[in-house]
PDB file of C-alpha atoms in Angstrom:
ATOM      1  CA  UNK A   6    -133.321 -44.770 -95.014  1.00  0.00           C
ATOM      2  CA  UNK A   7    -134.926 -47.226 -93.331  1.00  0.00           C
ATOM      3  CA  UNK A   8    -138.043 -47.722 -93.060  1.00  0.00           C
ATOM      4  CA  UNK A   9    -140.911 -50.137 -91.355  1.00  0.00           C
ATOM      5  CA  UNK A  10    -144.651 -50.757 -91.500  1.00  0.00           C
ATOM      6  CA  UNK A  11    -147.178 -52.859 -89.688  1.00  0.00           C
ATOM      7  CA  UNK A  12    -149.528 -55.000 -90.845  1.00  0.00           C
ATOM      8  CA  UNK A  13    -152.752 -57.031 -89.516  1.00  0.00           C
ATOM      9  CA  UNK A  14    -156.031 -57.494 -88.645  1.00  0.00           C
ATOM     10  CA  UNK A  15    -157.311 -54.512 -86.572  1.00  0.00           C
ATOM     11  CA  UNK A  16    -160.268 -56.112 -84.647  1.00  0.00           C
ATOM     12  CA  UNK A  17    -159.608 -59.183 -82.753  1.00  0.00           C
ATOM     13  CA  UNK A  18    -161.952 -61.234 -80.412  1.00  0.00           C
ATOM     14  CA  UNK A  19    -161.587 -61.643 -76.920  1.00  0.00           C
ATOM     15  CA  UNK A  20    -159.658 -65.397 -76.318  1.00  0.00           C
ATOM     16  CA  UNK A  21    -158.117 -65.221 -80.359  1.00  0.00           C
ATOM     17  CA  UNK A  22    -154.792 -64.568 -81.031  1.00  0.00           C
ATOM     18  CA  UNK A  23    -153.243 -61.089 -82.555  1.00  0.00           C
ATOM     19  CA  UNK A  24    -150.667 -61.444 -85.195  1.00  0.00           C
ATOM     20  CA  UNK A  25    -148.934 -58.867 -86.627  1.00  0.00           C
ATOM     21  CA  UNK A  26    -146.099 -58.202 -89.301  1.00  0.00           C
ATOM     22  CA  UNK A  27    -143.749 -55.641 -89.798  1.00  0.00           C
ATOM     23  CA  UNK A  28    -142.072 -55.402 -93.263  1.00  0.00           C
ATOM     24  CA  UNK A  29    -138.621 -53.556 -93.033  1.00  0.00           C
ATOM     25  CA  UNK A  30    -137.406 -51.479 -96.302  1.00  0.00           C
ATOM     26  CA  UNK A  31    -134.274 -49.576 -96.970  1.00  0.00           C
ATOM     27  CA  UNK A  32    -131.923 -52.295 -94.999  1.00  0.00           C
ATOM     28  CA  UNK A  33    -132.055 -55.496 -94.682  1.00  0.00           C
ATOM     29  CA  UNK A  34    -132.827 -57.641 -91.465  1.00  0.00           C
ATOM     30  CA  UNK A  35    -129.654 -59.671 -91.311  1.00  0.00           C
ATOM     31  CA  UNK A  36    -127.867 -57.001 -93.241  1.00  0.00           C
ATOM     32  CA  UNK A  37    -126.066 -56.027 -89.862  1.00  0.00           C
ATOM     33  CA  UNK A  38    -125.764 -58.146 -86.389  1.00  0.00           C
ATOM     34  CA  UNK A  39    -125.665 -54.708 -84.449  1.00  0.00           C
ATOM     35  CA  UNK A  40    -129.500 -54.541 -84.571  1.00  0.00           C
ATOM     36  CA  UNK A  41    -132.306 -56.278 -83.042  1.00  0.00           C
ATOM     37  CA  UNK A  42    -136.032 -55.717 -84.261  1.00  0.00           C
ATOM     38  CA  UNK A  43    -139.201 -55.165 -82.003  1.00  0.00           C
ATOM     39  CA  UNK A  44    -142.115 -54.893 -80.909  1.00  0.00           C
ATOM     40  CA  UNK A  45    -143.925 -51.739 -78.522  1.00  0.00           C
ATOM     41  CA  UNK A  46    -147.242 -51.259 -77.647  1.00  0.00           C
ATOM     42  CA  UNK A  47    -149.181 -48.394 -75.925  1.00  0.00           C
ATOM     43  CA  UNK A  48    -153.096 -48.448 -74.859  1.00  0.00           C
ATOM     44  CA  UNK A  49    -154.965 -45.489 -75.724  1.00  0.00           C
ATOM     45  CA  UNK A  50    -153.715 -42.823 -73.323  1.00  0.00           C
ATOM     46  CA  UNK A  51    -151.442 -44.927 -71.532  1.00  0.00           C
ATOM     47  CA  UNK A  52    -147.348 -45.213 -72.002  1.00  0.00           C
ATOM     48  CA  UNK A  53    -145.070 -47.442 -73.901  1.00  0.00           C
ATOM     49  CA  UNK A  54    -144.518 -51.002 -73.219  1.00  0.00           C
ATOM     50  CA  UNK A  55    -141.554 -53.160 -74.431  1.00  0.00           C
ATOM     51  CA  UNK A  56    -143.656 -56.581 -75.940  1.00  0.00           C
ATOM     52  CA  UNK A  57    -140.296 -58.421 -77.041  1.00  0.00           C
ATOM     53  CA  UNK A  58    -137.448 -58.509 -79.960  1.00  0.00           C
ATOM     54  CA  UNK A  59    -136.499 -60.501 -82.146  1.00  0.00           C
ATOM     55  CA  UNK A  60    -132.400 -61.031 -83.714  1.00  0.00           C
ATOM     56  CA  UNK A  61    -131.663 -61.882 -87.183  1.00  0.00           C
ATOM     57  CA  UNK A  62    -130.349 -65.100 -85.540  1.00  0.00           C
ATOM     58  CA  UNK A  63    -134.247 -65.600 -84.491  1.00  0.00           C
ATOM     59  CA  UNK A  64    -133.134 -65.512 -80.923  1.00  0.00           C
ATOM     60  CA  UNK A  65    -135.543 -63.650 -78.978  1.00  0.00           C
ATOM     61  CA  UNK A  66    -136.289 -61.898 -75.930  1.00  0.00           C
ATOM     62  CA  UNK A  67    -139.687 -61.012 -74.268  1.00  0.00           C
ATOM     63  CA  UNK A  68    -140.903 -58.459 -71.372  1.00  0.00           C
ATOM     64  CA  UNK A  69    -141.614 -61.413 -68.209  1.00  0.00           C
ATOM     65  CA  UNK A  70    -145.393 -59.976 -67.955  1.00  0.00           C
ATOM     66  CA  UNK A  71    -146.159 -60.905 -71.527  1.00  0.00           C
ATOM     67  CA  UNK A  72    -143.481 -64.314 -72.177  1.00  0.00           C
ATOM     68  CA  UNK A  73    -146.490 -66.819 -71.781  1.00  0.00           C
ATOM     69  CA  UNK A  74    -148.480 -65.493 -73.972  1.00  0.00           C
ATOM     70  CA  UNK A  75    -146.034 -64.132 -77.065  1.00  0.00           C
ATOM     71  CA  UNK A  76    -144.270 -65.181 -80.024  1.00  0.00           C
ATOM     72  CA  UNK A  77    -141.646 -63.141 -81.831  1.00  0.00           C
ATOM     73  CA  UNK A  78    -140.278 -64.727 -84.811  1.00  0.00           C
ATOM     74  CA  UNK A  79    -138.463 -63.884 -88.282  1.00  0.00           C
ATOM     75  CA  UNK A  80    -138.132 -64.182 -91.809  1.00  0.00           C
ATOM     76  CA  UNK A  81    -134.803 -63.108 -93.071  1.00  0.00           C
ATOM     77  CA  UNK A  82    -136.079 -63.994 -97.045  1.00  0.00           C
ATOM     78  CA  UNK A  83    -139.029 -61.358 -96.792  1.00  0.00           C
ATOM     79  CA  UNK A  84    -137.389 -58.764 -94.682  1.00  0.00           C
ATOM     80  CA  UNK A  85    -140.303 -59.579 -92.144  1.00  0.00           C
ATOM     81  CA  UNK A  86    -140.603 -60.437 -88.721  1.00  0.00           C
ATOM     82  CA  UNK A  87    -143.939 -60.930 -86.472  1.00  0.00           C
ATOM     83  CA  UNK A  88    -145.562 -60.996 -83.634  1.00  0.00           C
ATOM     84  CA  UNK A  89    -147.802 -63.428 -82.292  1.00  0.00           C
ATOM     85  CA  UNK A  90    -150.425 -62.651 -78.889  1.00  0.00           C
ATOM     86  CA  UNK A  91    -152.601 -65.708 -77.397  1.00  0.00           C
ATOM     87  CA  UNK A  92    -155.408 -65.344 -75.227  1.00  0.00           C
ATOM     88  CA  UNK A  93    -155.638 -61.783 -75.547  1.00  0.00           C
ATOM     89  CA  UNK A  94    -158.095 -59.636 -73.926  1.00  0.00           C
ATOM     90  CA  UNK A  95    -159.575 -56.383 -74.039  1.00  0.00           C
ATOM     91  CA  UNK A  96    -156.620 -55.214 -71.620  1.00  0.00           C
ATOM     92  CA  UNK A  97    -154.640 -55.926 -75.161  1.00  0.00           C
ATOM     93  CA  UNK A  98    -155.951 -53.101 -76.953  1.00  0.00           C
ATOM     94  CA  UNK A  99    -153.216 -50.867 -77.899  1.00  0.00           C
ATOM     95  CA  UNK A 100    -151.393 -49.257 -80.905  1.00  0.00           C
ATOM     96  CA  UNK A 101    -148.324 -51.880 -81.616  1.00  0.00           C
ATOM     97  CA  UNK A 102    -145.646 -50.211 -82.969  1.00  0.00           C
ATOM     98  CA  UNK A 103    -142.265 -52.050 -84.785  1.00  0.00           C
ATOM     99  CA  UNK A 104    -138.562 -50.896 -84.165  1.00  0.00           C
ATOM    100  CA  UNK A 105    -135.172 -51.497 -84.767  1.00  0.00           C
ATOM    101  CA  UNK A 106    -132.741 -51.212 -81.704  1.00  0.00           C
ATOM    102  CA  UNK A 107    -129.349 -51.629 -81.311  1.00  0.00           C
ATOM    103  CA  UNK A 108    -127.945 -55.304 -80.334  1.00  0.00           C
ATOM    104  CA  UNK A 109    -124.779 -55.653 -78.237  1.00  0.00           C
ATOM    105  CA  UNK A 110    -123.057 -58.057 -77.149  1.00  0.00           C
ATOM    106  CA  UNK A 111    -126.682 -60.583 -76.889  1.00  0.00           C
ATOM    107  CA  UNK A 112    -128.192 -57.643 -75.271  1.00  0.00           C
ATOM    108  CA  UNK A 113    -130.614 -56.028 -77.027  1.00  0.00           C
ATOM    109  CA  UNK A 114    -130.400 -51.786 -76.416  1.00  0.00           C
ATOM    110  CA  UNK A 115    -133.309 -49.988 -75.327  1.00  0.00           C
ATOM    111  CA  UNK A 116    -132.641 -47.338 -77.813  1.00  0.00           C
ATOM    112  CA  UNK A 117    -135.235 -47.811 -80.767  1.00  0.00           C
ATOM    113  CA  UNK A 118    -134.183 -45.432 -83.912  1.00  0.00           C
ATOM    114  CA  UNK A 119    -136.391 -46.308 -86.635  1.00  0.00           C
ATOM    115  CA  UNK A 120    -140.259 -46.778 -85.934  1.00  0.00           C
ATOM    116  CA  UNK A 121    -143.201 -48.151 -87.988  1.00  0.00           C
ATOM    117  CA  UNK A 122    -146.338 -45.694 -87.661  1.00  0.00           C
ATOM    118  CA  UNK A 123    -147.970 -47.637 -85.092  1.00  0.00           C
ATOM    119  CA  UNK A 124    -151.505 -49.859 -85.749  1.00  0.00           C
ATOM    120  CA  UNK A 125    -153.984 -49.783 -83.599  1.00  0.00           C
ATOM    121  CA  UNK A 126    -155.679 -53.334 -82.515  1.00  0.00           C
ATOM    122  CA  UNK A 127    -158.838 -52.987 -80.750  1.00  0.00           C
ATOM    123  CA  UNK A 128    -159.589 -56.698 -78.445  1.00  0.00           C
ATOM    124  CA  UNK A 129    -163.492 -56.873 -78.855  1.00  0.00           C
ATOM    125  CA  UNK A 130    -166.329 -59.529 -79.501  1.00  0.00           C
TER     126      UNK A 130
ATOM    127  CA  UNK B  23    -140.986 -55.793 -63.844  1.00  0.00           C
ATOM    128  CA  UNK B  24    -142.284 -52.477 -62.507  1.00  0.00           C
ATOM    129  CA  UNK B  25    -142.123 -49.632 -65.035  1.00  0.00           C
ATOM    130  CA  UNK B  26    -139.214 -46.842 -64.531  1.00  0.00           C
ATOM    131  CA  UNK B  27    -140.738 -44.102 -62.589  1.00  0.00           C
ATOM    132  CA  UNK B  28    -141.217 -40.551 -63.835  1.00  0.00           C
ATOM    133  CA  UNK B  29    -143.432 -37.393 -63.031  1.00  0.00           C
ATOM    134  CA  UNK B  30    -146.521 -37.211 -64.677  1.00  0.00           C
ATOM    135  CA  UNK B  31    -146.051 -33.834 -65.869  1.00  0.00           C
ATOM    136  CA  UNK B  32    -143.612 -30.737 -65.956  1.00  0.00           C
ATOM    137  CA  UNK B  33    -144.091 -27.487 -67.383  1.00  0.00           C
ATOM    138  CA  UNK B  34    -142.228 -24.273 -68.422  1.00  0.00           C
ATOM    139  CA  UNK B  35    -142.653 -20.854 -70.277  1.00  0.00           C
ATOM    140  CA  UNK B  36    -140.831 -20.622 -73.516  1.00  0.00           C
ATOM    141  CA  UNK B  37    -137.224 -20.070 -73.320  1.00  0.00           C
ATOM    142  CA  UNK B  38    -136.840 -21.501 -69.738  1.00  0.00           C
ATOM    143  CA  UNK B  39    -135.700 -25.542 -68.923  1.00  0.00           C
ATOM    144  CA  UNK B  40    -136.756 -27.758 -67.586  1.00  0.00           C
ATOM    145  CA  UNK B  41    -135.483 -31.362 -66.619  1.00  0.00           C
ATOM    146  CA  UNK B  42    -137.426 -34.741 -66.623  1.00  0.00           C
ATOM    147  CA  UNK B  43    -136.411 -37.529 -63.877  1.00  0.00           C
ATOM    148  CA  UNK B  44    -136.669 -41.448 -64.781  1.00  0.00           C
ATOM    149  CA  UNK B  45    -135.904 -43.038 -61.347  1.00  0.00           C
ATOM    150  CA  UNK B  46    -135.200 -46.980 -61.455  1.00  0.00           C
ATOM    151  CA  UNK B  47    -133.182 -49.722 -59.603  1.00  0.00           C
ATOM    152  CA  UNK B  48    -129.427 -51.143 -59.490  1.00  0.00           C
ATOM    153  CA  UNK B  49    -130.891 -53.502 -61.675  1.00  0.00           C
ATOM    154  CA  UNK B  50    -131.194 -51.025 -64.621  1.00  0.00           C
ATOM    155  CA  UNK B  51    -130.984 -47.099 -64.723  1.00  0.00           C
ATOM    156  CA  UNK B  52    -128.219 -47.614 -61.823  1.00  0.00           C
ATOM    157  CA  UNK B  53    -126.405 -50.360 -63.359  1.00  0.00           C
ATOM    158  CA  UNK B  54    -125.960 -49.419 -66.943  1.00  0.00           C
ATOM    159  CA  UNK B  55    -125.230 -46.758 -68.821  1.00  0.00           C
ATOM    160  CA  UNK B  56    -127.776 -48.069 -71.329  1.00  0.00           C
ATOM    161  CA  UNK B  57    -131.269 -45.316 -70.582  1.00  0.00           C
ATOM    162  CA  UNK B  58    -132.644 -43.776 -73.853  1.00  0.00           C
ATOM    163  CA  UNK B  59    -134.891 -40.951 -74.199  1.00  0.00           C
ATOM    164  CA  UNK B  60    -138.233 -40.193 -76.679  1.00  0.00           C
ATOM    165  CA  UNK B  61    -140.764 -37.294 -78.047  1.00  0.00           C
ATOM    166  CA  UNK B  62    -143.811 -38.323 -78.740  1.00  0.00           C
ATOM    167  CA  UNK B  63    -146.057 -35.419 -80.094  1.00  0.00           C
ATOM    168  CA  UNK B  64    -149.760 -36.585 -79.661  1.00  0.00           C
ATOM    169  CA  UNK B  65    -150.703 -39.131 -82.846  1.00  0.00           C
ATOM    170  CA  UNK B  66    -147.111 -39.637 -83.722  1.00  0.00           C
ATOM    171  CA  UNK B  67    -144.219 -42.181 -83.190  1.00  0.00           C
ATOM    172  CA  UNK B  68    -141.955 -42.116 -80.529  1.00  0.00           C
ATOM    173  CA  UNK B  69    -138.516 -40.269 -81.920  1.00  0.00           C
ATOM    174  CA  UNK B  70    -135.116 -41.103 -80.022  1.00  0.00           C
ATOM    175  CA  UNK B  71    -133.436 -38.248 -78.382  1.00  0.00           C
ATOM    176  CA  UNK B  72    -130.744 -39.471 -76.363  1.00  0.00           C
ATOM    177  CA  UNK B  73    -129.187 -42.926 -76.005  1.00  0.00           C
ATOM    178  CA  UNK B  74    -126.525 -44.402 -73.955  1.00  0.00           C
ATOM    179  CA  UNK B  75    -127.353 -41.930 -71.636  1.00  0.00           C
ATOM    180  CA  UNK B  76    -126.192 -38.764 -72.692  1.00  0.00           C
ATOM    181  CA  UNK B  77    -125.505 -39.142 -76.476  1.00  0.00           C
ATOM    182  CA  UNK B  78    -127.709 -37.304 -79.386  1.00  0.00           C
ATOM    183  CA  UNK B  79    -128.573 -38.899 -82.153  1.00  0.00           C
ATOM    184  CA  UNK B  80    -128.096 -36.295 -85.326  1.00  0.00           C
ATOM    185  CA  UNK B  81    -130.315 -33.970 -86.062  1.00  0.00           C
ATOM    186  CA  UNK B  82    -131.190 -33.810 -82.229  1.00  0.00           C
ATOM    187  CA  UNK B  83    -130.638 -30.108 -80.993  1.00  0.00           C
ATOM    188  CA  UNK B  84    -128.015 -29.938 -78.580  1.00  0.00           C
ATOM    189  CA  UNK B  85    -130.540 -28.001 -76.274  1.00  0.00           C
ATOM    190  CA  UNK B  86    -131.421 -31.860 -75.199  1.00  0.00           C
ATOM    191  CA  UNK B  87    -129.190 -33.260 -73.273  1.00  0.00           C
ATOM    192  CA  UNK B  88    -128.914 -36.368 -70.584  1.00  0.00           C
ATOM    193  CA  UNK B  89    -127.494 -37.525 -67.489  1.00  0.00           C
ATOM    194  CA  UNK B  90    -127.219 -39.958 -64.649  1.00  0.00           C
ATOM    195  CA  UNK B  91    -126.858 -40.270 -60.842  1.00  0.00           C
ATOM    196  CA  UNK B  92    -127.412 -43.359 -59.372  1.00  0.00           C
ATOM    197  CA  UNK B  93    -130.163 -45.261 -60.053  1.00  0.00           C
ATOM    198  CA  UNK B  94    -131.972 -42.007 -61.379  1.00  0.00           C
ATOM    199  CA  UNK B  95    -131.624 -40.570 -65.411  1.00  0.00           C
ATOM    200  CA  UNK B  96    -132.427 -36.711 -66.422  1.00  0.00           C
ATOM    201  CA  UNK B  97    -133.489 -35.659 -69.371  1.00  0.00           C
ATOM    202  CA  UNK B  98    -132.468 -31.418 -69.729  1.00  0.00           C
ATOM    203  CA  UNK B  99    -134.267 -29.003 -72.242  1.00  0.00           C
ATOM    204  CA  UNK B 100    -132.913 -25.643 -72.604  1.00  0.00           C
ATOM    205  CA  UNK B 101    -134.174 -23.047 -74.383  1.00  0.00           C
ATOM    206  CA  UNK B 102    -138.114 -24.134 -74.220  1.00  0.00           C
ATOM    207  CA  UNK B 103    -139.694 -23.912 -77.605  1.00  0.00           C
ATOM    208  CA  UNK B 104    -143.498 -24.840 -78.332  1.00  0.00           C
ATOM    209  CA  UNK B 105    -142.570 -27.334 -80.944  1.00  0.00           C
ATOM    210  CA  UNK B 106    -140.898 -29.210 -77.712  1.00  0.00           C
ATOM    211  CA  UNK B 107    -144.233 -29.932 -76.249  1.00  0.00           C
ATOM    212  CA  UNK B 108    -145.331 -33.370 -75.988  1.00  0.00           C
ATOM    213  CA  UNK B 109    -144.713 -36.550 -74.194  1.00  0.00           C
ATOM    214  CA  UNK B 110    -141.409 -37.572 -73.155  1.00  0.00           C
ATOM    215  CA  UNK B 111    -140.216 -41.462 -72.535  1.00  0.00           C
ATOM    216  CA  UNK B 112    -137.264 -43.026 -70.713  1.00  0.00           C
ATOM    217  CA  UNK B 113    -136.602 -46.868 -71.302  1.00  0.00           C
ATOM    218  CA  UNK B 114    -133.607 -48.803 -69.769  1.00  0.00           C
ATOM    219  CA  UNK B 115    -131.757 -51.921 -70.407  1.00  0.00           C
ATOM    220  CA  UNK B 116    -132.158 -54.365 -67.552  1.00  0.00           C
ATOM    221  CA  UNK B 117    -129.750 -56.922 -65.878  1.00  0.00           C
ATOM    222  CA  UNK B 118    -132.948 -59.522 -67.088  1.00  0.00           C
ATOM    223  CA  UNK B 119    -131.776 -58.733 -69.952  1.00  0.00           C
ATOM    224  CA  UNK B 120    -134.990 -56.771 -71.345  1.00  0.00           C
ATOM    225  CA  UNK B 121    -135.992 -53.065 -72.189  1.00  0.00           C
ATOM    226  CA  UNK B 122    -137.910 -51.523 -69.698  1.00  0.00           C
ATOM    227  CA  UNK B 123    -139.925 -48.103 -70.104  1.00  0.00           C
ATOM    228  CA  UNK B 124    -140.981 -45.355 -68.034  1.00  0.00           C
ATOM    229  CA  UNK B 125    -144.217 -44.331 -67.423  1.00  0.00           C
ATOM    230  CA  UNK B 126    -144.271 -41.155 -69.580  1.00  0.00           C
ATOM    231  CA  UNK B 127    -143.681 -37.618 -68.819  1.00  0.00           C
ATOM    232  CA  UNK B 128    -146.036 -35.154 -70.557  1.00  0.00           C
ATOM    233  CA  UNK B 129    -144.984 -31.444 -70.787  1.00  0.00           C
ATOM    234  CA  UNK B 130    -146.289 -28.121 -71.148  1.00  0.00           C
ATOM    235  CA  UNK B 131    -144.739 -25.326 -73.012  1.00  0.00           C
ATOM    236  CA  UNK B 132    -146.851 -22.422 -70.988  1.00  0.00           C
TER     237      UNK B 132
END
């Protein structure tokens, strides 16, 4: 079964950058090329947002709104990969979630099976 | 990109369906057969309830099911059960070659 938590700092300051990890267990992370791993956020009250993904490969691929300002990257050793949010804003606070999806032919699949619990990270001085 | 468009809400009486719309462009819903459906019960995870359109993963009840016409996905629930209240996603691969979610669908077991 596997399984994936999040980890990081949940208070950030306005203008700092929000890093997260997500630790996969029960597989690992280049164990198979059919999956991709990523990251989803959604503000309090608000609806899901793709944020990027990451392949074992470390190719990546990012939603166009947030490309400037991410960084999706990943260690194959630790079974880890992260996420990495300049600049951010209190427009950035959300619960961030980590996923695997399916990976296809360099597409990655919008169908996420296995979720983390979700952290929350609240943007504020 | 613009998110996929669904109705805010939708509501039925226990043992009735109902059906959920995620409407998009021929740049995604309408031009693959890649949409995916979620639950998410207030506080939890999002869970995965269809994929490739119209396939279950297991241990999804077969009184969800999925479909597609056009640039426009449905999400069907039969058989309306309490437990099936919640929040409902749709997300769809797009020819940028990125996910792309809907704006949520909440519904109401009456």
């Amino acid at each position: 079964q596997v399984q994936l938590q999040e980890s990081g700092p949940g208070l950030v300051k306005p203008s700092e950058t929000l890093s997260l990890t997500c630790t996969v267990s029960g597989g690992s992370i280049s164990g198979s090329s059919h999956y991709s791993w990523g990251w989803i956020r959604q503000p309090p009250g608000k609806g899901l947002e793709w944020i990027g993904s990451v392949y074992y490969s470390g190719r990546t691929y990012y939603n166009p709104s947030l490309k400037s300002r991410v960084t999706i990257s990943v260690d194959t050793s630790k079974s880890q990969f992260s996420l990495k949010l300049s600049s951010v804003t209190a427009a950035d606070t959300a619960v961030y979630y980590c996923a695997r999806h399916d990976y296809n032919n360099q597409r990655p699949l919008p169908n996420f099976d296995y979720w983390g619990q979700g952290t929350l990270v609240t943007v504020s001085s | 990109q613009s998110a996929l468009t669904q109705p805010p809400s939708v509501s039925g009486s226990p043992g009735q369906s109902v059906t959920i719309s995620c409407t998009g462009t021929s740049s995604d819903v309408g031009g693959y057969n890649r949409v995916s459906w979620y639950q998410q019960p207030p506080g939890t995870a999002p869970k995965l309830m269809i994929y490739d359109v119209s396939s279950r993963p297991s241990g999804v009840p077969d009184r969800f099911s999925g479909s597609k016409s056009g640039n426009t996905a449905s999400l069907a629930i039969s058989g309306l059960q309490a437990e099936d209240e919640a929040d409902y996603y749709c997300s769809s691969y797009t020819s940028s070659g990125t996910v792309l979610f809907g704006g949520g669908t909440k519904l109401t077991v009456l």
